[in-house]
């Protein structure tokens, strides 16, 4: 049995790169690992055995698990644990042996201090925090340089939006930028769609009316993650863009109206989109938390709100909470308002940052944006792969 770890398991999480192993102590149910900073992390024997990365437990090339989860006794205790060359070597009663690098253990430690440290690096903002110097990137730099690409994606993850400048007015540029991250997300609107005032619009977006801050494709089970809106021409009067940090609004609601917040994370709103050959519905809460009780997504588009399908006792609380959220998100303190110029592209996390625009007058000039989406999974995957490839320091 080898001590080998497969290539995928060895991904280095940069934020932990400086921690080394000092000691490992055998306890009843777990090994207590002490780090060079004096902090202790427990790792249960069952957890360690289950995460063994040896060639018997994981396919050497495919990297996927081949071990039987039911074969590990819950009262398993290692017969020996030692630290060698900044790795934890574990010997099991059946003579099977496992090896875990300090970096891998640090990246996956699940004590509360370590979990708090590995929270997503979100920076919630109000308009005043970003209006002076919004997070930006330069089209030619992110297209040609992987470090610039990674820096841009991390900024996008942190703030939930960036403005990419220098895109020109060429119609192929926005899919080209999006594909720098991953393949495009398709929908009934197509992979790449044109936002301009049309005579027979199948969405309010394709009129010239004001769009209050919203997230896109709320009536689908999975809202698209990263949204791109590239301004090709903006010569009409009006049409200023609006971005609102939905997590900041949710957090403000929690602080000033806990009851409304608790309703919005629990009671599902209903959304529906219909055109001649599409009819898509979804019922999900407006604010969703993840398994760590951190903000997961905001889903809000009043234009697509549908008849509620919830318990009768939840109808009034829902409307009270929905109104409170709707009022809060249009407060000027949350609305980052700016004008997209030709060649600018707003790129935002559609599941966090709501977007909108003021009404514009199509008789005063042309306004044309081109848009597309990339899903969150593929956005996060791209970040991880770029980090794996570079020694760029996170945070
Ligand atoms: C959209 C949209 C905003 C704009 O197309 O989804 O919200 O600035 N457009 O036109
Ligand atoms: Zn193994
Ligand atoms: Zn939209």
Coordinates of C-alpha atoms and ligand atoms in Angstrom, one line a residue:
X1 CA 0.0 0.0 0.0
X2 CA 1.5 3.3 -1.0
X3 CA 1.3 6.6 0.8
X4 CA 0.5 8.4 -2.5
X5 CA -2.0 11.2 -2.8
X6 CA -3.7 11.8 -6.1
X7 CA -3.1 15.0 -8.0
X8 CA -6.6 16.4 -7.3
X9 CA -6.3 15.9 -3.6
X10 CA -3.1 17.9 -3.5
X11 CA -4.7 21.2 -4.5
X12 CA -3.1 23.9 -2.3
X13 CA -5.4 26.4 -0.8
X14 CA -3.1 29.4 -0.8
X15 CA -4.5 31.0 2.4
X16 CA -3.1 28.1 4.4
X17 CA 0.2 27.8 2.7
X18 CA 2.2 29.0 5.6
X19 CA 0.9 26.6 8.3
X20 CA 3.1 23.6 9.1
X21 CA 2.5 20.6 11.3
X22 CA 4.0 20.6 14.8
X23 CA 2.5 17.4 16.4
X24 CA -0.2 14.9 16.1
X25 CA -1.8 13.3 19.2
X26 CA -4.0 10.3 19.2
X27 CA -7.3 10.8 21.1
X28 CA -10.3 8.5 21.5
X29 CA -12.2 9.5 18.4
X30 CA -9.8 11.8 16.6
X31 CA -6.3 12.9 16.0
X32 CA -5.5 16.3 17.3
X33 CA -3.1 18.1 15.0
X34 CA -1.2 21.1 16.3
X35 CA -0.2 23.7 13.9
X36 CA 2.9 26.0 13.8
X37 CA 0.7 28.9 15.0
X38 CA -0.3 26.9 18.1
X39 CA -3.8 26.2 17.0
X40 CA -5.2 22.7 17.3
X41 CA -7.5 20.9 14.7
X42 CA -9.2 17.6 15.4
X43 CA -9.6 15.1 12.6
X44 CA -11.9 12.1 13.3
X45 CA -10.4 8.7 12.5
X46 CA -13.5 7.9 10.4
X47 CA -13.1 11.1 8.5
X48 CA -9.3 10.5 7.9
X49 CA -9.9 6.9 6.8
X50 CA -12.7 8.0 4.5
X51 CA -10.5 10.7 2.9
X52 CA -7.5 8.4 2.3
X53 CA -6.0 9.4 -1.0
X54 CA -4.0 6.2 -1.7
X55 CA -4.2 4.3 -5.0
X56 CA -6.4 1.7 -3.4
X57 CA -9.0 4.2 -2.2
X58 CA -8.9 6.6 -5.1
X59 CA -8.4 5.9 -8.8
X60 CA -4.9 7.1 -9.6
X61 CA -5.8 8.7 -12.9
X62 CA -9.5 9.6 -12.6
X63 CA -9.0 10.8 -9.1
X64 CA -12.5 9.6 -7.9
X65 CA -13.2 7.5 -4.8
X66 CA -13.4 3.8 -5.1
X67 CA -13.6 3.0 -1.4
X68 CA -16.7 1.5 0.3
X69 CA -18.1 4.1 2.7
X70 CA -19.9 1.4 4.7
X71 CA -16.7 -0.5 5.3
X72 CA -15.3 1.9 7.9
X73 CA -16.1 1.0 11.5
X74 CA -17.4 4.1 13.3
X75 CA -15.3 3.3 16.3
X76 CA -12.1 3.0 14.2
X77 CA -8.9 4.1 16.0
X78 CA -5.6 4.4 14.2
X79 CA -2.8 2.1 15.5
X80 CA -0.2 4.8 14.9
X81 CA 0.0 8.5 13.8
X82 CA 3.3 10.3 13.1
X83 CA 4.2 13.5 11.4
X84 CA 7.0 13.2 8.8
X85 CA 8.1 15.8 6.3
X86 CA 5.1 18.0 7.1
X87 CA 2.7 15.2 6.5
X88 CA 0.5 13.2 8.8
X89 CA 1.0 9.4 8.3
X90 CA -1.7 7.2 9.7
X91 CA -1.5 3.4 10.1
X92 CA -4.8 1.6 10.5
X93 CA -5.5 -1.7 12.4
X94 CA -5.7 -3.6 9.0
X95 CA -2.2 -2.3 8.1
X96 CA -3.7 0.1 5.6
X97 CA -1.8 3.4 5.6
X98 CA -2.8 6.9 4.7
X99 CA -0.9 10.1 4.2
X100 CA -2.2 13.7 4.4
X101 CA -0.1 16.8 3.7
X102 CA -0.2 19.7 6.1
X103 CA -1.5 21.9 3.3
X104 CA -4.3 19.5 2.5
X105 CA -5.3 19.1 6.2
X106 CA -5.1 22.9 6.8
X107 CA -7.4 23.5 3.8
X108 CA -9.9 21.0 5.0
X109 CA -9.8 21.4 8.8
X110 CA -13.3 21.6 10.2
X111 CA -12.8 23.0 13.6
X112 CA -14.8 26.3 14.0
X113 CA -11.7 28.6 13.8
X114 CA -10.6 26.9 10.5
X115 CA -14.1 27.0 9.1
X116 CA -14.5 30.7 9.9
X117 CA -11.2 31.3 8.1
X118 CA -12.4 29.5 5.0
X119 CA -15.5 31.6 4.6
X120 CA -16.1 33.0 1.1
X121 CA -14.3 36.3 0.8
X122 CA -17.3 38.5 0.4
X123 CA -17.2 42.2 0.9
X124 CA -20.7 43.7 1.3
X125 CA -21.0 47.2 0.0
X126 CA -23.2 50.3 -0.1
X127 CA -23.3 52.7 -3.0
X128 CA -20.9 55.1 -1.2
X129 CA -18.3 52.3 -0.8
X130 CA -18.0 51.7 -4.5
X131 CA -19.1 54.9 -6.3
X132 CA -15.7 56.6 -6.2
X133 CA -13.6 53.7 -7.3
X134 CA -15.7 50.7 -8.6
X135 CA -13.8 47.4 -9.1
X136 CA -12.7 47.4 -12.7
X137 CA -10.7 45.3 -15.1
X138 CA -9.2 45.9 -18.6
X139 CA -10.5 43.7 -21.4
X140 CA -7.2 43.2 -23.2
X141 CA -5.4 42.3 -19.9
X142 CA -7.9 39.7 -18.7
X143 CA -8.0 38.2 -22.2
X144 CA -4.2 37.9 -22.5
X145 CA -2.9 37.3 -19.0
X146 CA -4.0 34.5 -16.5
X147 CA -2.9 36.5 -13.5
X148 CA -5.0 39.4 -14.5
X149 CA -7.8 37.0 -15.2
X150 CA -7.6 35.5 -11.7
X151 CA -7.3 38.9 -10.0
X152 CA -10.4 40.0 -11.9
X153 CA -12.4 36.9 -10.9
X154 CA -11.4 37.2 -7.3
X155 CA -12.5 40.9 -7.3
X156 CA -15.8 39.8 -8.9
X157 CA -16.2 37.2 -6.2
X158 CA -15.4 39.6 -3.4
X159 CA -17.6 42.5 -4.5
X160 CA -20.1 40.6 -6.6
X161 CA -19.5 43.0 -9.6
X162 CA -16.9 44.6 -11.7
X163 CA -16.8 46.9 -14.7
X164 CA -14.7 45.6 -17.6
X165 CA -13.5 48.5 -19.7
X166 CA -12.0 48.7 -23.2
X167 CA -14.3 46.2 -24.8
X168 CA -15.1 48.3 -27.8
X169 CA -18.4 47.8 -29.7
X170 CA -17.7 44.6 -31.4
X171 CA -20.5 42.1 -31.0
X172 CA -18.3 39.1 -30.5
X173 CA -16.5 40.5 -27.5
X174 CA -18.9 39.7 -24.7
X175 CA -19.1 36.0 -25.4
X176 CA -15.3 36.0 -25.9
X177 CA -14.9 37.5 -22.4
X178 CA -17.4 35.2 -20.8
X179 CA -15.7 32.1 -22.5
X180 CA -12.5 33.2 -20.8
X181 CA -14.2 31.9 -17.7
X182 CA -16.3 29.0 -19.1
X183 CA -18.9 27.9 -21.6
X184 CA -22.0 30.0 -21.8
X185 CA -25.3 29.3 -20.0
X186 CA -28.2 28.9 -22.5
X187 CA -31.8 29.9 -22.0
X188 CA -34.9 30.7 -24.0
X189 CA -33.3 34.1 -24.7
X190 CA -30.3 32.3 -26.4
X191 CA -26.7 32.2 -25.3
X192 CA -26.0 35.8 -26.4
X193 CA -28.9 38.3 -26.3
X194 CA -29.4 41.8 -27.4
X195 CA -30.9 44.4 -25.0
X196 CA -32.6 47.2 -26.9
X197 CA -36.0 48.6 -27.3
X198 CA -38.0 46.4 -29.6
X199 CA -41.5 46.7 -31.2
X200 CA -42.6 43.3 -29.9
X201 CA -40.7 42.7 -26.6
X202 CA -41.0 39.3 -24.9
X203 CA -39.4 40.9 -21.8
X204 CA -39.5 44.3 -20.1
X205 CA -35.7 44.4 -20.7
X206 CA -36.5 44.8 -24.4
X207 CA -38.5 48.0 -23.9
X208 CA -37.3 51.4 -22.8
X209 CA -39.0 51.4 -19.4
X210 CA -37.2 51.6 -16.1
X211 CA -36.1 48.2 -14.7
X212 CA -36.1 48.2 -10.9
X213 CA -33.2 46.2 -9.4
X214 CA -33.7 42.5 -10.0
X215 CA -31.9 39.3 -10.6
X216 CA -32.3 37.5 -14.0
X217 CA -34.1 34.3 -14.8
X218 CA -35.7 34.1 -11.3
X219 CA -38.3 31.6 -12.7
X220 CA -35.7 29.0 -13.3
X221 CA -34.5 26.5 -10.7
X222 CA -30.9 27.7 -11.1
X223 CA -30.5 31.4 -11.6
X224 CA -27.5 32.1 -13.9
X225 CA -24.4 33.0 -11.9
X226 CA -22.3 35.5 -13.6
X227 CA -24.0 37.9 -15.9
X228 CA -22.4 40.1 -18.5
X229 CA -24.0 43.3 -20.0
X230 CA -21.7 44.8 -22.6
X231 CA -22.7 48.3 -23.7
X232 CA -22.2 48.6 -27.5
X233 CA -23.8 52.0 -27.8
X234 CA -25.5 54.3 -25.3
X235 CA -26.6 57.5 -27.0
X236 CA -30.1 57.8 -25.7
X237 CA -31.2 60.1 -22.9
X238 CA -31.6 58.2 -19.6
X239 CA -30.9 54.5 -19.2
X240 CA -28.4 54.8 -16.3
X241 CA -27.4 51.5 -14.8
X242 CA -28.1 50.5 -11.2
X243 CA -26.4 47.8 -9.2
X244 CA -27.4 46.9 -5.6
X245 CA -25.6 44.4 -3.3
X246 CA -28.5 42.1 -2.5
X247 CA -26.5 40.5 0.4
X248 CA -26.0 44.0 1.9
X249 CA -29.7 44.7 1.6
X250 CA -30.5 41.3 3.1
X251 CA -28.2 41.9 6.0
X252 CA -29.7 45.4 6.6
X253 CA -33.1 43.8 6.7
X254 CA -31.9 41.2 9.2
X255 CA -30.7 44.0 11.4
X256 CA -33.7 46.3 11.2
X257 CA -36.6 43.8 10.7
X258 CA -35.6 40.3 11.9
X259 CA -39.1 39.0 11.5
X260 CA -39.2 40.0 7.8
X261 CA -35.8 38.5 7.2
X262 CA -36.8 35.2 8.8
X263 CA -39.9 35.1 6.6
X264 CA -37.9 35.8 3.4
X265 CA -35.4 33.0 4.1
X266 CA -38.2 30.5 4.8
X267 CA -41.4 31.3 2.7
X268 CA -41.0 30.7 -1.0
X269 CA -41.8 33.4 -3.4
X270 CA -43.2 32.2 -6.8
X271 CA -41.9 33.4 -10.2
X272 CA -43.1 32.6 -13.7
X273 CA -41.9 33.6 -17.2
X274 CA -44.0 33.0 -20.3
X275 CA -43.6 33.8 -23.9
X276 CA -45.0 32.1 -27.0
X277 CA -43.1 28.9 -26.5
X278 CA -41.7 29.1 -23.0
X279 CA -43.4 28.7 -19.6
X280 CA -41.0 28.4 -16.7
X281 CA -41.9 28.5 -13.0
X282 CA -39.9 28.3 -9.7
X283 CA -40.8 28.8 -6.1
X284 CA -37.9 29.6 -3.8
X285 CA -37.3 32.1 -1.0
X286 CA -36.1 35.6 -1.9
X287 CA -33.1 35.2 0.4
X288 CA -31.4 31.8 0.7
X289 CA -28.7 30.7 3.1
X290 CA -26.2 27.9 2.5
X291 CA -25.3 24.9 4.7
X292 CA -23.1 27.2 6.8
X293 CA -25.9 29.8 7.2
X294 CA -24.1 32.2 5.0
X295 CA -25.8 34.1 2.2
X296 CA -26.2 31.8 -0.7
X297 CA -28.4 33.8 -3.1
X298 CA -31.0 36.5 -3.6
X299 CA -33.8 35.9 -6.0
X300 CA -35.8 39.0 -6.7
X301 CA -37.6 40.2 -9.8
X302 CA -40.9 41.9 -9.1
X303 CA -41.7 41.8 -12.9
X304 CA -41.9 38.0 -12.7
X305 CA -43.6 37.5 -9.3
X306 CA -46.4 35.0 -9.7
X307 CA -49.3 33.9 -7.5
X308 CA -47.8 32.6 -4.3
X309 CA -48.0 28.9 -3.5
X310 CA -47.5 28.9 0.3
X311 CA -49.2 28.1 3.5
X312 CA -52.2 30.4 4.1
X313 CA -50.7 31.5 7.4
X314 CA -47.6 32.7 5.5
X315 CA -49.4 35.0 3.0
X316 CA -49.5 38.1 5.1
X317 CA -46.1 37.7 6.6
X318 CA -44.7 37.1 3.1
X319 CA -46.2 40.3 1.7
X320 CA -45.0 42.3 4.7
X321 CA -41.5 41.0 4.3
X322 CA -41.5 41.3 0.5
X323 CA -42.6 44.9 0.8
X324 CA -39.9 45.7 3.4
X325 CA -37.2 44.2 1.2
X326 CA -38.6 46.0 -1.9
X327 CA -38.5 49.3 -0.1
X328 CA -35.1 48.7 1.3
X329 CA -33.4 47.8 -1.9
X330 CA -34.4 51.0 -3.6
X331 CA -33.0 53.2 -0.9
X332 CA -30.3 55.5 -2.4
X333 CA -27.7 54.3 0.0
X334 CA -27.8 50.8 -1.7
X335 CA -28.1 52.0 -5.3
X336 CA -24.8 52.3 -7.1
X337 CA -26.0 54.4 -10.1
X338 CA -23.7 55.0 -13.1
X339 CA -23.7 55.3 -16.8
X340 CA -22.4 52.5 -19.0
X341 CA -20.5 54.0 -21.9
X342 CA -19.8 52.2 -25.2
X343 CA -17.0 49.7 -24.5
X344 CA -17.9 49.1 -20.9
X345 CA -19.2 45.8 -19.7
X346 CA -20.9 45.3 -16.3
X347 CA -20.2 41.8 -15.0
X348 CA -21.9 40.7 -11.8
X349 CA -22.9 37.8 -9.6
X350 CA -26.6 37.6 -10.6
X351 CA -27.4 35.6 -7.5
X352 CA -26.1 38.3 -5.2
X353 CA -26.0 41.7 -6.9
X354 CA -29.3 43.0 -8.4
X355 CA -29.2 45.1 -11.5
X356 CA -31.5 47.6 -13.1
X357 CA -31.7 50.7 -15.4
X358 CA -33.5 54.0 -15.6
X359 CA -36.0 54.5 -18.4
X360 CA -34.5 55.8 -21.6
X361 CA -35.9 57.7 -24.5
X362 CA -35.3 55.7 -27.7
X363 CA -36.1 58.8 -29.8
X364 CA -33.0 60.6 -28.5
X365 CA -30.4 58.0 -29.7
X366 CA -29.6 54.3 -29.8
X367 CA -29.0 52.2 -26.7
X368 CA -27.8 48.6 -27.3
X369 CA -26.4 46.2 -24.8
X370 CA -25.3 42.6 -25.5
X371 CA -25.5 40.0 -22.7
X372 CA -24.7 36.4 -21.7
X373 CA -24.3 34.3 -18.6
X374 CA -21.9 31.8 -17.1
X375 CA -23.0 29.5 -14.2
X376 CA -21.6 29.9 -10.7
X377 CA -20.1 26.4 -10.6
X378 CA -18.0 27.1 -13.7
X379 CA -17.0 30.5 -12.4
X380 CA -15.8 29.0 -9.1
X381 CA -14.1 26.1 -10.9
X382 CA -12.2 28.5 -13.0
X383 CA -10.9 30.4 -9.9
X384 CA -9.8 27.1 -8.3
X385 CA -8.0 25.9 -11.5
X386 CA -6.2 29.2 -11.9
X387 CA -5.2 29.1 -8.3
X388 CA -3.9 25.5 -8.7
X389 CA -1.8 26.7 -11.7
X390 CA -0.3 29.7 -10.1
X391 CA 1.5 30.7 -6.9
X392 CA -0.6 33.8 -6.7
X393 CA -1.3 34.5 -3.1
X394 CA -5.0 34.5 -2.1
X395 CA -6.0 37.3 0.4
Ligands
LIG1 C1 -31.5 42.7 -18.7 C2 -31.4 44.0 -18.0 C3 -30.5 46.2 -18.0 C4 -30.2 47.3 -18.9 O1 -31.4 42.7 -19.9 O2 -31.7 41.7 -18.0 O3 -31.7 44.0 -16.8 O4 -29.3 48.2 -18.5 N1 -30.9 45.1 -18.7 O5 -30.8 47.4 -20.0
LIG2 ZN1 -6.2 4.2 1.2
LIG3 ZN1 -31.9 41.9 -16.1

